[in-house]
JSON list of C-alpha atoms in Angstrom, two decimals:
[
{"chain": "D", "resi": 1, "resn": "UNK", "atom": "CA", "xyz": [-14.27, 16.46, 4.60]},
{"chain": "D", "resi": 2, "resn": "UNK", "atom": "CA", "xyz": [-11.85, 17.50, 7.11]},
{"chain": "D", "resi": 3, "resn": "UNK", "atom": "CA", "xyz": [-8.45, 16.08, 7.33]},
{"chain": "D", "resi": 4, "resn": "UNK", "atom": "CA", "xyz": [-9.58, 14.54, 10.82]},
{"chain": "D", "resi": 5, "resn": "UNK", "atom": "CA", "xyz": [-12.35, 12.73, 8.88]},
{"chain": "D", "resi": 6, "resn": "UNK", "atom": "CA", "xyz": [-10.01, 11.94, 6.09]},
{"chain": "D", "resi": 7, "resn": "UNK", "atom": "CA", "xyz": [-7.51, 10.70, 8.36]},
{"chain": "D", "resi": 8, "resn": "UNK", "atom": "CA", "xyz": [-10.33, 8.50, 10.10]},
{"chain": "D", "resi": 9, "resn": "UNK", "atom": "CA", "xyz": [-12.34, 7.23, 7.09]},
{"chain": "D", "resi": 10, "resn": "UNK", "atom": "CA", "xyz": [-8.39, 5.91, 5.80]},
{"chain": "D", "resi": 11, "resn": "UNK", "atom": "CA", "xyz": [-7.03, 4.85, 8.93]},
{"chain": "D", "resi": 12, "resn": "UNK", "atom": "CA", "xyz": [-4.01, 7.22, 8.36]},
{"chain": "D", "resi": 13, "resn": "UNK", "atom": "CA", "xyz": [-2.43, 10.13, 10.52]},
{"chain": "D", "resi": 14, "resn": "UNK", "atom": "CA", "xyz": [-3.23, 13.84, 10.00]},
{"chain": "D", "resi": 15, "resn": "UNK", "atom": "CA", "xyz": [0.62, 14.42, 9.57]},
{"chain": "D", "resi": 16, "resn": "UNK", "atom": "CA", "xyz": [0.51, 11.57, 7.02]},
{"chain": "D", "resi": 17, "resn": "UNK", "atom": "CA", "xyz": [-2.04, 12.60, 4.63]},
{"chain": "D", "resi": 18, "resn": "UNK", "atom": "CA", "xyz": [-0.39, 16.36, 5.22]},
{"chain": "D", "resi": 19, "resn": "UNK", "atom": "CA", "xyz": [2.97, 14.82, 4.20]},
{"chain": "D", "resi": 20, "resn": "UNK", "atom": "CA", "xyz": [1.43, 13.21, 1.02]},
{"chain": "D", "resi": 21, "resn": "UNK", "atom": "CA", "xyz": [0.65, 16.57, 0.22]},
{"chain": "D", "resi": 22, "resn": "UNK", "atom": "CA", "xyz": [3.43, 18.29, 0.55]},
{"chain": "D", "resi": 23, "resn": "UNK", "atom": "CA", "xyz": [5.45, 16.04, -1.46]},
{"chain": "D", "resi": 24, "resn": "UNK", "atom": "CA", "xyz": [2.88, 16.12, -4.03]},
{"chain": "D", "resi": 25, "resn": "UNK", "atom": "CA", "xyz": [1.46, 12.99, -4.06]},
{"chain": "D", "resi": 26, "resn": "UNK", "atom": "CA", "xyz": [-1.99, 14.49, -3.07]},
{"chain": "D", "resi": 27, "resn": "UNK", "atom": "CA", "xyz": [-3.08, 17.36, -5.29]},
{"chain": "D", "resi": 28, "resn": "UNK", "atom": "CA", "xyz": [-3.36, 20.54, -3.25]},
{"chain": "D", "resi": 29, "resn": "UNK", "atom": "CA", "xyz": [-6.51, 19.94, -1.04]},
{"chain": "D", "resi": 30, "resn": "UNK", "atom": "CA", "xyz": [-8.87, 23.10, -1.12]},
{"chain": "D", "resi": 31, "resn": "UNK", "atom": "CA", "xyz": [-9.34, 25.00, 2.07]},
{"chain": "D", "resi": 32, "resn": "UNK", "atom": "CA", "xyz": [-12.08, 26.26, 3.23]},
{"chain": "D", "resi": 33, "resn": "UNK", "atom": "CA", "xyz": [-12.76, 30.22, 3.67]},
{"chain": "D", "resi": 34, "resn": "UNK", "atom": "CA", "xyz": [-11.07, 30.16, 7.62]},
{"chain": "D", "resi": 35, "resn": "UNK", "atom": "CA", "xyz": [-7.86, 27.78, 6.26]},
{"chain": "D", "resi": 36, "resn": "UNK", "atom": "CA", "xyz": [-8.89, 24.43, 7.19]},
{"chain": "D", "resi": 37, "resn": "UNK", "atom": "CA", "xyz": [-8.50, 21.56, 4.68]},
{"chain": "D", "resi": 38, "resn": "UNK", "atom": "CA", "xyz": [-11.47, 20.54, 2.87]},
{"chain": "D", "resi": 39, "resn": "UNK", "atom": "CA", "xyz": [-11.19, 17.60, 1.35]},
{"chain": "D", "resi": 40, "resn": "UNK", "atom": "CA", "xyz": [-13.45, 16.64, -2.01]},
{"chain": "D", "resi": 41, "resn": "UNK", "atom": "CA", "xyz": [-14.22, 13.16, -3.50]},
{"chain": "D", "resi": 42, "resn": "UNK", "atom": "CA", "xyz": [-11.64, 13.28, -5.79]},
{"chain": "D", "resi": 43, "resn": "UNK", "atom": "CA", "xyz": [-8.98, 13.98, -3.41]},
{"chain": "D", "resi": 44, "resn": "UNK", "atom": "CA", "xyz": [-10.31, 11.33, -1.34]},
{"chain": "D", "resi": 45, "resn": "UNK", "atom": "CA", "xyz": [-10.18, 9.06, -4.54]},
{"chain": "D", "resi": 46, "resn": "UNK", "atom": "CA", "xyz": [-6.43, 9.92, -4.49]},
{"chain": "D", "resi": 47, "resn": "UNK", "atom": "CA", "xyz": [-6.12, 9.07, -0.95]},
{"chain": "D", "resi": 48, "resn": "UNK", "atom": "CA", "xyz": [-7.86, 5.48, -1.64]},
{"chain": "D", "resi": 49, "resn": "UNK", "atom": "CA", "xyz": [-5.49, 4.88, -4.35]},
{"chain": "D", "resi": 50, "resn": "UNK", "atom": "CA", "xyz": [-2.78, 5.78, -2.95]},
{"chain": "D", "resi": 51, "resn": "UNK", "atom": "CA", "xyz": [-3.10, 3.79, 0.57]},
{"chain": "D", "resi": 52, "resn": "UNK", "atom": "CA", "xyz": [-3.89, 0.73, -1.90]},
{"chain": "D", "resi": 53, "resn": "UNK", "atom": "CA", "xyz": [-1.07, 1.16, -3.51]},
{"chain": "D", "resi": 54, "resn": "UNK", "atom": "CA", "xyz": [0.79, 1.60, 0.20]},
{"chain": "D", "resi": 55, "resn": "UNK", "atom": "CA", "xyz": [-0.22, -1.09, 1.29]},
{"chain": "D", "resi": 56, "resn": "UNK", "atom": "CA", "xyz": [0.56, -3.45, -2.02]},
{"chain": "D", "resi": 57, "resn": "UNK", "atom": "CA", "xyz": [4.27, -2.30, -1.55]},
{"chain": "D", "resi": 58, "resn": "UNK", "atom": "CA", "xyz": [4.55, 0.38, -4.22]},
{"chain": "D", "resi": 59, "resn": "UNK", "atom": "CA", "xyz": [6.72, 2.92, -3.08]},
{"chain": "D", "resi": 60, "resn": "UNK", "atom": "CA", "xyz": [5.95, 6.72, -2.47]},
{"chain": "D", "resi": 61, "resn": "UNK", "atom": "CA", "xyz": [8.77, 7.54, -4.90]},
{"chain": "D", "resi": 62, "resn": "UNK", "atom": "CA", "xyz": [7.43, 5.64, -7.41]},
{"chain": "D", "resi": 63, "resn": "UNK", "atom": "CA", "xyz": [3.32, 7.35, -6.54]},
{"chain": "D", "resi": 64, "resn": "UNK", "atom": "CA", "xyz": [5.23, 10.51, -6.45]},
{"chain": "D", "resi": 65, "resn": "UNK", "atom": "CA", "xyz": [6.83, 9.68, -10.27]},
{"chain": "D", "resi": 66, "resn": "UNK", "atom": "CA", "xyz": [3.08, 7.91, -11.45]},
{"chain": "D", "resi": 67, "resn": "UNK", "atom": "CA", "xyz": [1.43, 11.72, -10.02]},
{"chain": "D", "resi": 68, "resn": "UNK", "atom": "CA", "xyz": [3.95, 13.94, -11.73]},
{"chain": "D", "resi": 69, "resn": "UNK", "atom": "CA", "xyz": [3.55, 11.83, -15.36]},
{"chain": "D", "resi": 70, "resn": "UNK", "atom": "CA", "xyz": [-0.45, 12.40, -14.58]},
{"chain": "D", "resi": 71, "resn": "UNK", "atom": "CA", "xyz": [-0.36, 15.83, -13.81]},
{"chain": "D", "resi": 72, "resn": "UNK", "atom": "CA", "xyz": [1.40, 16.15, -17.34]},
{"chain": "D", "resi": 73, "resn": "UNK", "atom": "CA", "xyz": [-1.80, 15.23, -19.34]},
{"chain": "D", "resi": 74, "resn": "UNK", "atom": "CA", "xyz": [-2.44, 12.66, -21.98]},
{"chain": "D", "resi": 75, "resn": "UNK", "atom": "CA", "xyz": [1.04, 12.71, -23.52]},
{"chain": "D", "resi": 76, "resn": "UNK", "atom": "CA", "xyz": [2.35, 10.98, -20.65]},
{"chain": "D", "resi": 77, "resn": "UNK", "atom": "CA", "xyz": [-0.41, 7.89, -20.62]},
{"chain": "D", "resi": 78, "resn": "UNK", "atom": "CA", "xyz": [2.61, 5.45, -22.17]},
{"chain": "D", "resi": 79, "resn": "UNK", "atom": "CA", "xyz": [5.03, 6.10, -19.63]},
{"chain": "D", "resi": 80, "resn": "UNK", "atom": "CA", "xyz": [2.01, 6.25, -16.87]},
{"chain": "D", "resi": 81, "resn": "UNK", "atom": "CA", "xyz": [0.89, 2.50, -17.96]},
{"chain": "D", "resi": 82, "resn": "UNK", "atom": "CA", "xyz": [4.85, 1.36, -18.18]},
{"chain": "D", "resi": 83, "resn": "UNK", "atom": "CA", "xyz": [5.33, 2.43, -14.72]},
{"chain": "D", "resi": 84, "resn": "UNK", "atom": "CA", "xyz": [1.83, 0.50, -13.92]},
{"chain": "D", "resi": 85, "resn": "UNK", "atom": "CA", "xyz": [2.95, -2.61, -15.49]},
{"chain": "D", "resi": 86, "resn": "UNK", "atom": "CA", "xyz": [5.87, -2.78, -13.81]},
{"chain": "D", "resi": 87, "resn": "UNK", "atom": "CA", "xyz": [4.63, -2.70, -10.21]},
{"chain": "D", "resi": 88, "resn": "UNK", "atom": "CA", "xyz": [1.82, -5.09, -11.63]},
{"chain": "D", "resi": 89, "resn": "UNK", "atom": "CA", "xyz": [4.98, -7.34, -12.07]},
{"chain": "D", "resi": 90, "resn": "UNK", "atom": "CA", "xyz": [6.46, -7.15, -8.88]},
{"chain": "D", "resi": 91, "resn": "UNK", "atom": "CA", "xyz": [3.20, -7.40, -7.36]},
{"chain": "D", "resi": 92, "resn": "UNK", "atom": "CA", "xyz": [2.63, -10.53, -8.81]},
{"chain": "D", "resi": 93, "resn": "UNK", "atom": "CA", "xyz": [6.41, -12.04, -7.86]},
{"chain": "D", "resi": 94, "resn": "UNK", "atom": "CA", "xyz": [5.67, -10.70, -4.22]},
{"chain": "D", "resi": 95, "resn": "UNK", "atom": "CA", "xyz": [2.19, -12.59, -4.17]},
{"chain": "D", "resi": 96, "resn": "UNK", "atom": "CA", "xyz": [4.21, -15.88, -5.85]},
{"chain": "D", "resi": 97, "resn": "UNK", "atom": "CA", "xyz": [6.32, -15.32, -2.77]},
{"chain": "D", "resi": 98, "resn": "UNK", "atom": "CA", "xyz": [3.83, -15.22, -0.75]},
{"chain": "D", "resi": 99, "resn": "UNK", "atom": "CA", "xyz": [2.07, -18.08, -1.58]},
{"chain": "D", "resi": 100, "resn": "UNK", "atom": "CA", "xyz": [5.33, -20.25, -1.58]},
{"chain": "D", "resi": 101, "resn": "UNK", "atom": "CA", "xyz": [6.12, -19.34, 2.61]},
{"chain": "D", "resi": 102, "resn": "UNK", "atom": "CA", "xyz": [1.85, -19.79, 3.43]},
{"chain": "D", "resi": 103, "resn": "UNK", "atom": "CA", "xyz": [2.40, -23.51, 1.76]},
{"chain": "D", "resi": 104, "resn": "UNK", "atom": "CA", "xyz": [5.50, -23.90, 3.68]},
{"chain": "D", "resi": 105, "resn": "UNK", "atom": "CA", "xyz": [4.00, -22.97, 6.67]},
{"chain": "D", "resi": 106, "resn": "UNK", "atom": "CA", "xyz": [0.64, -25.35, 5.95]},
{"chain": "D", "resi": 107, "resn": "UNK", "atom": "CA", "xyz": [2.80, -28.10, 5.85]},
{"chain": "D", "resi": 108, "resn": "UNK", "atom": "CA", "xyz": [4.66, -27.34, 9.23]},
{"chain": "D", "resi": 109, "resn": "UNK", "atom": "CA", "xyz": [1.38, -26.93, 10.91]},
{"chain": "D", "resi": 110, "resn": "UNK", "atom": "CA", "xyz": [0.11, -30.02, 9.04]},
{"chain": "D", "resi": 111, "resn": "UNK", "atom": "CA", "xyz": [0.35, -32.20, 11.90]},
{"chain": "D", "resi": 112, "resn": "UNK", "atom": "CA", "xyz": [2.67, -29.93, 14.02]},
{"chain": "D", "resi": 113, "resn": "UNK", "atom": "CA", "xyz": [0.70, -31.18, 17.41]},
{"chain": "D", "resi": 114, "resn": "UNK", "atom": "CA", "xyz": [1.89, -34.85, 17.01]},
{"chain": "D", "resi": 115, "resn": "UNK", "atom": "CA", "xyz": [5.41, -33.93, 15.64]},
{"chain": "D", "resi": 116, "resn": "UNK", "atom": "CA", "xyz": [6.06, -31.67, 18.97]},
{"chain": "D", "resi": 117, "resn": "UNK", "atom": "CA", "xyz": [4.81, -34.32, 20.85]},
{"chain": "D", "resi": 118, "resn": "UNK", "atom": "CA", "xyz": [7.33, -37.00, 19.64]},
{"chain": "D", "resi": 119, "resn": "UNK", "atom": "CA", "xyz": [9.99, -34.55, 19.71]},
{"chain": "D", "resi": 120, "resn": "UNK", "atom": "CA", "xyz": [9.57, -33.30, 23.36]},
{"chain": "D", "resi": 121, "resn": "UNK", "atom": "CA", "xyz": [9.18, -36.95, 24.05]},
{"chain": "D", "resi": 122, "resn": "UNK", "atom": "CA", "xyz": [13.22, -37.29, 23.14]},
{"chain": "D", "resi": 123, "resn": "UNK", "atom": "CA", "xyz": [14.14, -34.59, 25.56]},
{"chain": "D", "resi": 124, "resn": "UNK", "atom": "CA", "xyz": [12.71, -35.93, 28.55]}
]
């Protein structure tokens, strides 16, 4: 795939996905034979991931630190699933914190119509 498909399938920019590359976070795409980026399954695997990850919070320092410890090779897997567990954490406190502001804001709209009402009412 080209990067303008790539960019398209992900709903990222061109410069974005040639960014992730040049800080390493994407492997080195293969080009084709005239220079243009050809992008295989597995580098759009990486791509996936890593706009999941995006878009959970996890910062691109920390993808950058989970790619390096990859490229490494088996040796690495503790420190790989460390790193994992820890942004499994603070995914789950941001999703706790989360929940807590949607059930703050159910109860404001619980009955908001006749609340505004009454209120405007003591303006007038």
């Amino acid at each position: 795939m080209t990067i303008a498909e790539v960019a398209k399938k992900y709903d990222l920019t061109a410069d974005t996905l040639r960014y992730y590359e040049r800080i390493g976070l994407l492997p080195q795409v293969g080009r084709t034979p005239g220079g243009i980026r050809d992008y295989s399954e597995s580098d759009c695997g990486w791509v996936e991931y890593i706009k999941c990850m995006r878009g959970a919070g996890v910062s691109v320092e920390t993808l950058v630190e989970y790619v390096t410890l990859f490229r490494q090779g088996t040796d690495t897997i503790p420190q790989r699933k460390a790193l994992l567990m820890r942004q499994r954490e603070q995914i789950v406190a941001k999703i706790a914190e989360l929940n807590e502001t949607l059930a703050r804001l159910d109860w404001k709209l619980d009955g908001y119509e006749e609340r505004m009402l009454k209120y405007e009412e003591k303006l007038k």
